[in-house]
Amino acid sequence: MPRLLLSLLFVIPCVAQTRTVALTFDDLPPEDETINKRILDALVKHRAWAIAFVNETKVAAPSGEEMLRDWVIRGLDLGNHTYSHRDLNQMTVDEFKDEVIRGEKTVAQLAGKPKYFRFPFNHSGDTKEKHDAVASFLAERGYRVATCTIDNEDYRYSHAYDAMRSRKDEAAAARLRVEYLAYTATEIDYYAQLHVRVFGREIPHVMLLHSNRLNAELIDQLLQIFEDKQYRFVTLDAAQSDAVYKTPDTYVTKFGPMWGYRWAAELGIKVNGSLESEPSAWILNYADQK
């Protein structure tokens, strides 16, 4: 099927749905082709556009470039997630610039000059000087920062899930899968209400996910959760064209909070982050158990 026709499948309007979300996947390419194929097949099935954020060092893995090419063939997009996923908090501005420039190579070859950049760990500058210098550099290089407004802490679940698979603990793995889907549903609702608190209305969302085995196995159910909540899948361009994404970015932190918290701080609106739920302790501690 031609790429243009595939692309059109992802933007068919749906009058009944007014909520929208753009899907983003970090740390591409994944460790094997099965993960990549499952995610891509589910995206096509649900007519869901998505963008994959690439770590250049991972492209050298077997079939790495081919997996990224599959995203482009299916009408999806690629973004820059730096060369080696180093933490900006631990780098100078010049080191960061090198990470960004070296991270462009394969994305540019397969999909053209990348338009979106995603900060590793969502760390966008732990001092005002670094934050402002990095923001200026990215703008001069033609980048828009890929925000994220919903986080389901999938990396924590994935860490525990991989340990369960390694130990062949299927009972725990089954329990985790159920809790992970329920937690994702809870987080979607939490962040929808957080933005009502900040802006007085729901906004187009940007969902942060990772290309791991857990998400590959549950991607169909994850997308169904959004559909059941009357969300329509849109491009990152469409989501970030909303006026809220023009809120000034001057928030300095060594942490990586979702943008709703950043915007609240920017606008002087008090929000209670303790109301956000966390993954269960048994999941957080599982991988450390003997």
mmCIF file of C-alpha atoms in Angstrom:
data_model
loop_
_atom_site.group_PDB
_atom_site.id
_atom_site.type_symbol
_atom_site.label_atom_id
_atom_site.label_comp_id
_atom_site.label_asym_id
_atom_site.label_seq_id
_atom_site.Cartn_x
_atom_site.Cartn_y
_atom_site.Cartn_z
ATOM 1 C CA MET A 1 0.000 0.000 0.000
ATOM 2 C CA PRO A 2 1.474 3.430 -0.916
ATOM 3 C CA ARG A 3 2.829 5.490 1.975
ATOM 4 C CA LEU A 4 0.446 8.387 1.219
ATOM 5 C CA LEU A 5 -2.582 6.121 1.503
ATOM 6 C CA LEU A 6 -1.258 4.671 4.739
ATOM 7 C CA SER A 7 -0.782 8.163 6.112
ATOM 8 C CA LEU A 8 -4.361 9.090 5.285
ATOM 9 C CA LEU A 9 -5.598 6.185 7.392
ATOM 10 C CA PHE A 10 -4.256 7.937 10.486
ATOM 11 C CA VAL A 11 -6.079 11.236 9.998
ATOM 12 C CA ILE A 12 -9.639 10.201 9.149
ATOM 13 C CA PRO A 13 -11.884 12.501 11.237
ATOM 14 C CA CYS A 14 -14.242 11.043 13.789
ATOM 15 C CA VAL A 15 -17.060 13.381 14.722
ATOM 16 C CA ALA A 16 -18.124 11.389 17.767
ATOM 17 C CA GLN A 17 -14.720 11.749 19.445
ATOM 18 C CA THR A 18 -13.535 15.125 20.710
ATOM 19 C CA ARG A 19 -10.609 14.004 22.860
ATOM 20 C CA THR A 20 -7.302 13.568 21.039
ATOM 21 C CA VAL A 21 -3.905 12.067 21.812
ATOM 22 C CA ALA A 22 -0.614 11.781 19.947
ATOM 23 C CA LEU A 23 1.382 8.616 20.617
ATOM 24 C CA THR A 24 5.147 8.772 21.060
ATOM 25 C CA PHE A 25 7.558 5.875 21.570
ATOM 26 C CA ASP A 26 11.031 6.400 23.030
ATOM 27 C CA ASP A 27 14.266 4.422 22.730
ATOM 28 C CA LEU A 28 13.950 3.036 19.219
ATOM 29 C CA PRO A 29 14.936 0.721 17.688
ATOM 30 C CA PRO A 30 13.838 -1.979 20.172
ATOM 31 C CA GLU A 31 15.842 -5.052 21.093
ATOM 32 C CA ASP A 32 14.216 -7.310 18.500
ATOM 33 C CA GLU A 33 11.936 -7.286 15.472
ATOM 34 C CA THR A 34 9.020 -8.946 17.282
ATOM 35 C CA ILE A 35 8.589 -5.945 19.563
ATOM 36 C CA ASN A 36 8.725 -3.582 16.609
ATOM 37 C CA LYS A 37 6.259 -5.577 14.514
ATOM 38 C CA ARG A 38 3.689 -5.951 17.286
ATOM 39 C CA ILE A 39 3.684 -2.226 17.976
ATOM 40 C CA LEU A 40 3.444 -1.310 14.305
ATOM 41 C CA ASP A 41 0.703 -3.844 13.564
ATOM 42 C CA ALA A 42 -1.405 -2.496 16.435
ATOM 43 C CA LEU A 43 -0.921 1.102 15.312
ATOM 44 C CA VAL A 44 -2.141 0.242 11.828
ATOM 45 C CA LYS A 45 -5.051 -1.767 13.209
ATOM 46 C CA HIS A 46 -6.211 1.175 15.326
ATOM 47 C CA ARG A 47 -5.378 3.757 12.647
ATOM 48 C CA ALA A 48 -3.121 5.420 15.181
ATOM 49 C CA TRP A 49 -0.357 7.747 14.030
ATOM 50 C CA ALA A 50 2.812 7.695 16.144
ATOM 51 C CA ILE A 51 6.366 8.964 16.204
ATOM 52 C CA ALA A 52 9.408 6.921 17.240
ATOM 53 C CA PHE A 53 12.260 8.707 19.009
ATOM 54 C CA VAL A 54 15.578 7.195 18.022
ATOM 55 C CA ASN A 55 18.805 6.627 19.937
ATOM 56 C CA GLU A 56 21.455 6.479 17.229
ATOM 57 C CA THR A 57 23.687 4.032 19.120
ATOM 58 C CA LYS A 58 20.910 1.423 19.041
ATOM 59 C CA VAL A 59 20.692 1.501 15.250
ATOM 60 C CA ALA A 60 23.838 -0.630 14.998
ATOM 61 C CA ALA A 61 22.013 -3.596 16.577
ATOM 62 C CA PRO A 62 20.872 -6.402 14.239
ATOM 63 C CA SER A 63 18.034 -5.163 11.992
ATOM 64 C CA GLY A 64 18.121 -1.788 13.749
ATOM 65 C CA GLU A 65 17.909 0.328 10.616
ATOM 66 C CA GLU A 66 15.376 -2.032 9.029
ATOM 67 C CA MET A 67 13.055 -1.681 12.028
ATOM 68 C CA LEU A 68 13.139 2.103 11.737
ATOM 69 C CA ARG A 69 12.551 1.887 7.995
ATOM 70 C CA ASP A 70 9.367 -0.087 8.760
ATOM 71 C CA TRP A 71 8.028 2.937 10.660
ATOM 72 C CA VAL A 72 8.619 5.188 7.674
ATOM 73 C CA ILE A 73 7.151 2.686 5.195
ATOM 74 C CA ARG A 74 3.955 2.571 7.256
ATOM 75 C CA GLY A 75 3.585 6.343 7.118
ATOM 76 C CA LEU A 76 4.834 7.030 10.641
ATOM 77 C CA ASP A 77 7.550 9.441 11.739
ATOM 78 C CA LEU A 78 10.963 9.421 13.414
ATOM 79 C CA GLY A 79 12.390 11.928 15.877
ATOM 80 C CA ASN A 80 15.737 12.564 17.560
ATOM 81 C CA HIS A 81 16.294 11.156 21.060
ATOM 82 C CA THR A 82 20.050 11.910 21.024
ATOM 83 C CA TYR A 83 22.993 9.765 20.079
ATOM 84 C CA SER A 84 23.373 7.716 23.261
ATOM 85 C CA HIS A 85 20.594 8.781 25.675
ATOM 86 C CA ARG A 86 22.968 10.619 28.025
ATOM 87 C CA ASP A 87 21.498 12.664 30.857
ATOM 88 C CA LEU A 88 21.597 16.421 30.208
ATOM 89 C CA ASN A 89 22.038 16.946 33.956
ATOM 90 C CA GLN A 90 25.412 15.210 33.646
ATOM 91 C CA MET A 91 26.604 17.032 30.502
ATOM 92 C CA THR A 92 27.887 20.402 29.422
ATOM 93 C CA VAL A 93 25.950 22.323 26.780
ATOM 94 C CA ASP A 94 28.626 21.522 24.184
ATOM 95 C CA GLU A 95 28.397 17.803 24.984
ATOM 96 C CA PHE A 96 24.635 18.002 24.607
ATOM 97 C CA LYS A 97 24.939 19.696 21.221
ATOM 98 C CA ASP A 98 27.190 16.868 20.056
ATOM 99 C CA GLU A 99 24.638 14.290 21.246
ATOM 100 C CA VAL A 100 21.877 16.019 19.277
ATOM 101 C CA ILE A 101 23.862 16.408 16.054
ATOM 102 C CA ARG A 102 25.208 12.846 16.113
ATOM 103 C CA GLY A 103 21.704 11.609 16.888
ATOM 104 C CA GLU A 104 20.374 12.884 13.565
ATOM 105 C CA LYS A 105 22.217 10.524 11.223
ATOM 106 C CA THR A 106 19.850 7.616 10.616
ATOM 107 C CA VAL A 107 16.660 9.593 11.129
ATOM 108 C CA ALA A 108 17.767 12.069 8.457
ATOM 109 C CA GLN A 109 18.662 9.266 6.064
ATOM 110 C CA LEU A 110 15.326 7.486 6.426
ATOM 111 C CA ALA A 111 12.808 10.268 7.052
ATOM 112 C CA GLY A 112 14.522 13.572 6.362
ATOM 113 C CA LYS A 113 15.815 16.141 8.841
ATOM 114 C CA PRO A 114 14.050 15.408 12.146
ATOM 115 C CA LYS A 115 11.622 18.088 13.306
ATOM 116 C CA TYR A 116 11.016 16.882 16.854
ATOM 117 C CA PHE A 117 13.455 16.332 19.692
ATOM 118 C CA ARG A 118 12.731 14.397 22.894
ATOM 119 C CA PHE A 119 14.952 14.944 25.932
ATOM 120 C CA PRO A 120 16.280 11.745 27.537
ATOM 121 C CA PHE A 121 14.634 11.382 30.969
ATOM 122 C CA ASN A 122 12.704 14.577 30.073
ATOM 123 C CA HIS A 123 15.639 16.494 31.566
ATOM 124 C CA SER A 124 15.564 19.863 29.831
ATOM 125 C CA GLY A 125 18.102 21.807 31.917
ATOM 126 C CA ASP A 126 18.912 21.792 35.633
ATOM 127 C CA THR A 127 20.153 25.392 35.663
ATOM 128 C CA LYS A 128 18.733 28.463 33.988
ATOM 129 C CA GLU A 129 21.910 28.970 31.983
ATOM 130 C CA LYS A 130 21.898 25.406 30.665
ATOM 131 C CA HIS A 131 18.137 25.376 30.059
ATOM 132 C CA ASP A 132 18.243 28.595 28.045
ATOM 133 C CA ALA A 133 21.349 27.648 26.064
ATOM 134 C CA VAL A 134 19.902 24.261 25.130
ATOM 135 C CA ALA A 135 16.524 25.752 24.180
ATOM 136 C CA SER A 136 18.248 28.317 21.956
ATOM 137 C CA PHE A 137 20.384 25.654 20.271
ATOM 138 C CA LEU A 138 17.415 23.411 19.516
ATOM 139 C CA ALA A 139 15.421 26.309 18.079
ATOM 140 C CA GLU A 140 18.339 27.394 15.896
ATOM 141 C CA ARG A 141 18.644 23.842 14.591
ATOM 142 C CA GLY A 142 14.968 23.803 13.637
ATOM 143 C CA TYR A 143 13.638 21.533 16.385
ATOM 144 C CA ARG A 144 10.403 21.559 18.293
ATOM 145 C CA VAL A 145 10.581 19.876 21.689
ATOM 146 C CA ALA A 146 8.321 16.850 21.882
ATOM 147 C CA THR A 147 6.390 17.307 25.096
ATOM 148 C CA CYS A 148 4.602 14.548 26.963
ATOM 149 C CA THR A 149 1.474 15.077 29.018
ATOM 150 C CA ILE A 150 0.621 11.503 30.051
ATOM 151 C CA ASP A 151 3.075 9.083 31.656
ATOM 152 C CA ASN A 152 2.209 5.592 32.858
ATOM 153 C CA GLU A 153 5.695 4.818 34.230
ATOM 154 C CA ASP A 154 5.957 1.958 31.766
ATOM 155 C CA TYR A 155 9.720 1.719 32.294
ATOM 156 C CA ARG A 156 9.151 0.689 35.930
ATOM 157 C CA TYR A 157 6.627 -1.956 34.946
ATOM 158 C CA SER A 158 8.875 -3.120 32.121
ATOM 159 C CA HIS A 159 11.855 -3.530 34.455
ATOM 160 C CA ALA A 160 9.835 -5.757 36.770
ATOM 161 C CA TYR A 161 8.213 -7.606 33.861
ATOM 162 C CA ASP A 162 11.549 -8.530 32.325
ATOM 163 C CA ALA A 163 12.672 -9.903 35.691
ATOM 164 C CA MET A 164 9.476 -11.970 35.939
ATOM 165 C CA ARG A 165 10.017 -13.410 32.482
ATOM 166 C CA SER A 166 13.624 -14.221 33.323
ATOM 167 C CA ARG A 167 12.500 -16.076 36.458
ATOM 168 C CA LYS A 168 9.567 -17.709 34.598
ATOM 169 C CA ASP A 169 7.231 -16.241 37.216
ATOM 170 C CA GLU A 170 4.082 -16.322 35.089
ATOM 171 C CA ALA A 171 1.723 -15.746 38.016
ATOM 172 C CA ALA A 172 3.458 -12.443 38.827
ATOM 173 C CA ALA A 173 3.636 -11.515 35.140
ATOM 174 C CA ALA A 174 -0.093 -12.061 34.708
ATOM 175 C CA ARG A 175 -0.802 -9.966 37.791
ATOM 176 C CA LEU A 176 1.464 -7.194 36.514
ATOM 177 C CA ARG A 177 -0.241 -7.093 33.113
ATOM 178 C CA VAL A 178 -3.623 -6.550 34.728
ATOM 179 C CA GLU A 179 -2.325 -3.853 37.059
ATOM 180 C CA TYR A 180 -0.402 -2.101 34.290
ATOM 181 C CA LEU A 181 -3.491 -1.702 32.130
ATOM 182 C CA ALA A 182 -5.547 -0.483 35.097
ATOM 183 C CA TYR A 183 -2.812 1.960 36.099
ATOM 184 C CA THR A 184 -2.628 3.332 32.564
ATOM 185 C CA ALA A 185 -6.379 3.957 32.561
ATOM 186 C CA THR A 186 -6.082 5.744 35.909
ATOM 187 C CA GLU A 187 -3.212 7.924 34.694
ATOM 188 C CA ILE A 188 -5.084 8.972 31.559
ATOM 189 C CA ASP A 189 -7.971 10.201 33.711
ATOM 190 C CA TYR A 190 -5.648 11.851 36.217
ATOM 191 C CA TYR A 191 -3.808 13.881 33.601
ATOM 192 C CA ALA A 192 -7.019 14.831 31.821
ATOM 193 C CA GLN A 193 -8.246 16.393 35.062
ATOM 194 C CA LEU A 194 -4.851 17.940 35.829
ATOM 195 C CA HIS A 195 -5.062 19.953 32.628
ATOM 196 C CA VAL A 196 -8.625 20.996 33.360
ATOM 197 C CA ARG A 197 -7.242 22.371 36.617
ATOM 198 C CA VAL A 198 -4.451 24.243 34.800
ATOM 199 C CA PHE A 199 -6.257 25.444 31.669
ATOM 200 C CA GLY A 200 -9.946 25.119 32.471
ATOM 201 C CA ARG A 201 -10.459 22.534 29.731
ATOM 202 C CA GLU A 202 -9.136 19.254 28.419
ATOM 203 C CA ILE A 203 -6.281 19.556 25.950
ATOM 204 C CA PRO A 204 -4.848 17.386 23.152
ATOM 205 C CA HIS A 205 -2.528 14.951 24.891
ATOM 206 C CA VAL A 206 0.891 13.501 24.096
ATOM 207 C CA MET A 207 1.382 9.979 25.451
ATOM 208 C CA LEU A 208 4.867 8.819 26.441
ATOM 209 C CA LEU A 209 5.565 5.131 25.862
ATOM 210 C CA HIS A 210 8.700 3.035 25.326
ATOM 211 C CA SER A 211 9.420 0.347 22.775
ATOM 212 C CA ASN A 212 9.725 -2.501 25.257
ATOM 213 C CA ARG A 213 8.403 -6.047 25.387
ATOM 214 C CA LEU A 214 5.631 -5.250 27.866
ATOM 215 C CA ASN A 215 4.139 -2.572 25.633
ATOM 216 C CA ALA A 216 4.511 -4.795 22.587
ATOM 217 C CA GLU A 217 2.468 -7.518 24.275
ATOM 218 C CA LEU A 218 -0.211 -5.132 25.544
ATOM 219 C CA ILE A 219 -0.263 -2.433 22.857
ATOM 220 C CA ASP A 220 -3.647 -3.489 21.483
ATOM 221 C CA GLN A 221 -5.240 -3.207 24.927
ATOM 222 C CA LEU A 222 -3.464 0.092 25.630
ATOM 223 C CA LEU A 223 -4.844 1.644 22.461
ATOM 224 C CA GLN A 224 -8.277 0.229 23.238
ATOM 225 C CA ILE A 225 -8.221 2.022 26.600
ATOM 226 C CA PHE A 226 -7.854 5.338 24.793
ATOM 227 C CA GLU A 227 -10.622 4.436 22.366
ATOM 228 C CA ASP A 228 -12.945 3.405 25.190
ATOM 229 C CA LYS A 229 -12.351 6.830 26.737
ATOM 230 C CA GLN A 230 -13.322 8.457 23.411
ATOM 231 C CA TYR A 231 -9.855 9.555 22.363
ATOM 232 C CA ARG A 232 -8.941 9.939 18.698
ATOM 233 C CA PHE A 233 -5.331 9.398 17.652
ATOM 234 C CA VAL A 234 -3.699 12.415 15.982
ATOM 235 C CA THR A 235 -0.258 13.528 14.873
ATOM 236 C CA LEU A 236 2.171 15.266 17.181
ATOM 237 C CA ASP A 237 1.852 18.322 14.944
ATOM 238 C CA ALA A 238 -1.906 18.345 15.482
ATOM 239 C CA ALA A 239 -1.661 17.901 19.250
ATOM 240 C CA GLN A 240 1.009 20.547 19.745
ATOM 241 C CA SER A 241 -0.776 23.058 17.517
ATOM 242 C CA ASP A 242 -3.133 23.730 20.423
ATOM 243 C CA ALA A 243 -2.583 27.104 22.085
ATOM 244 C CA VAL A 244 -1.533 25.544 25.419
ATOM 245 C CA TYR A 245 1.670 24.312 23.793
ATOM 246 C CA LYS A 246 2.680 27.925 23.252
ATOM 247 C CA THR A 247 2.935 28.404 27.031
ATOM 248 C CA PRO A 248 6.431 29.841 27.670
ATOM 249 C CA ASP A 249 9.045 27.266 28.609
ATOM 250 C CA THR A 250 11.177 28.756 31.374
ATOM 251 C CA TYR A 251 10.749 26.001 33.968
ATOM 252 C CA VAL A 252 14.098 24.850 35.374
ATOM 253 C CA THR A 253 14.335 21.503 37.145
ATOM 254 C CA LYS A 254 16.730 18.586 37.491
ATOM 255 C CA PHE A 255 13.743 16.238 37.283
ATOM 256 C CA GLY A 256 11.572 15.229 34.325
ATOM 257 C CA PRO A 257 7.938 16.010 35.173
ATOM 258 C CA MET A 258 5.101 15.862 32.687
ATOM 259 C CA TRP A 259 4.304 19.157 31.034
ATOM 260 C CA GLY A 260 1.105 19.716 33.022
ATOM 261 C CA TYR A 261 3.188 20.207 36.146
ATOM 262 C CA ARG A 262 5.593 22.498 34.300
ATOM 263 C CA TRP A 263 2.764 24.596 32.914
ATOM 264 C CA ALA A 264 1.162 24.850 36.341
ATOM 265 C CA ALA A 265 4.434 26.205 37.741
ATOM 266 C CA GLU A 266 4.829 28.597 34.797
ATOM 267 C CA LEU A 267 1.303 29.966 35.294
ATOM 268 C CA GLY A 268 1.400 30.075 39.089
ATOM 269 C CA ILE A 269 -1.401 27.527 39.479
ATOM 270 C CA LYS A 270 -1.189 25.245 42.492
ATOM 271 C CA VAL A 271 -1.692 21.549 41.812
ATOM 272 C CA ASN A 272 -1.370 18.677 44.257
ATOM 273 C CA GLY A 273 0.988 16.137 42.707
ATOM 274 C CA SER A 274 0.481 13.778 45.639
ATOM 275 C CA LEU A 275 -2.936 12.966 44.198
ATOM 276 C CA GLU A 276 -1.252 11.104 41.352
ATOM 277 C CA SER A 277 -1.096 7.387 42.040
ATOM 278 C CA GLU A 278 2.100 5.337 41.834
ATOM 279 C CA PRO A 279 2.813 1.757 40.766
ATOM 280 C CA SER A 280 2.405 -0.739 43.581
ATOM 281 C CA ALA A 281 5.352 -1.348 45.877
ATOM 282 C CA TRP A 282 5.513 -5.049 44.951
ATOM 283 C CA ILE A 283 6.152 -4.078 41.330
ATOM 284 C CA LEU A 284 8.730 -1.428 42.180
ATOM 285 C CA ASN A 285 10.612 -3.877 44.428
ATOM 286 C CA TYR A 286 10.235 -7.086 42.410
ATOM 287 C CA ALA A 287 13.451 -6.906 40.407
ATOM 288 C CA ASP A 288 15.497 -6.398 43.590
ATOM 289 C CA GLN A 289 14.147 -9.518 45.265
ATOM 290 C CA LYS A 290 16.416 -12.559 45.542
#
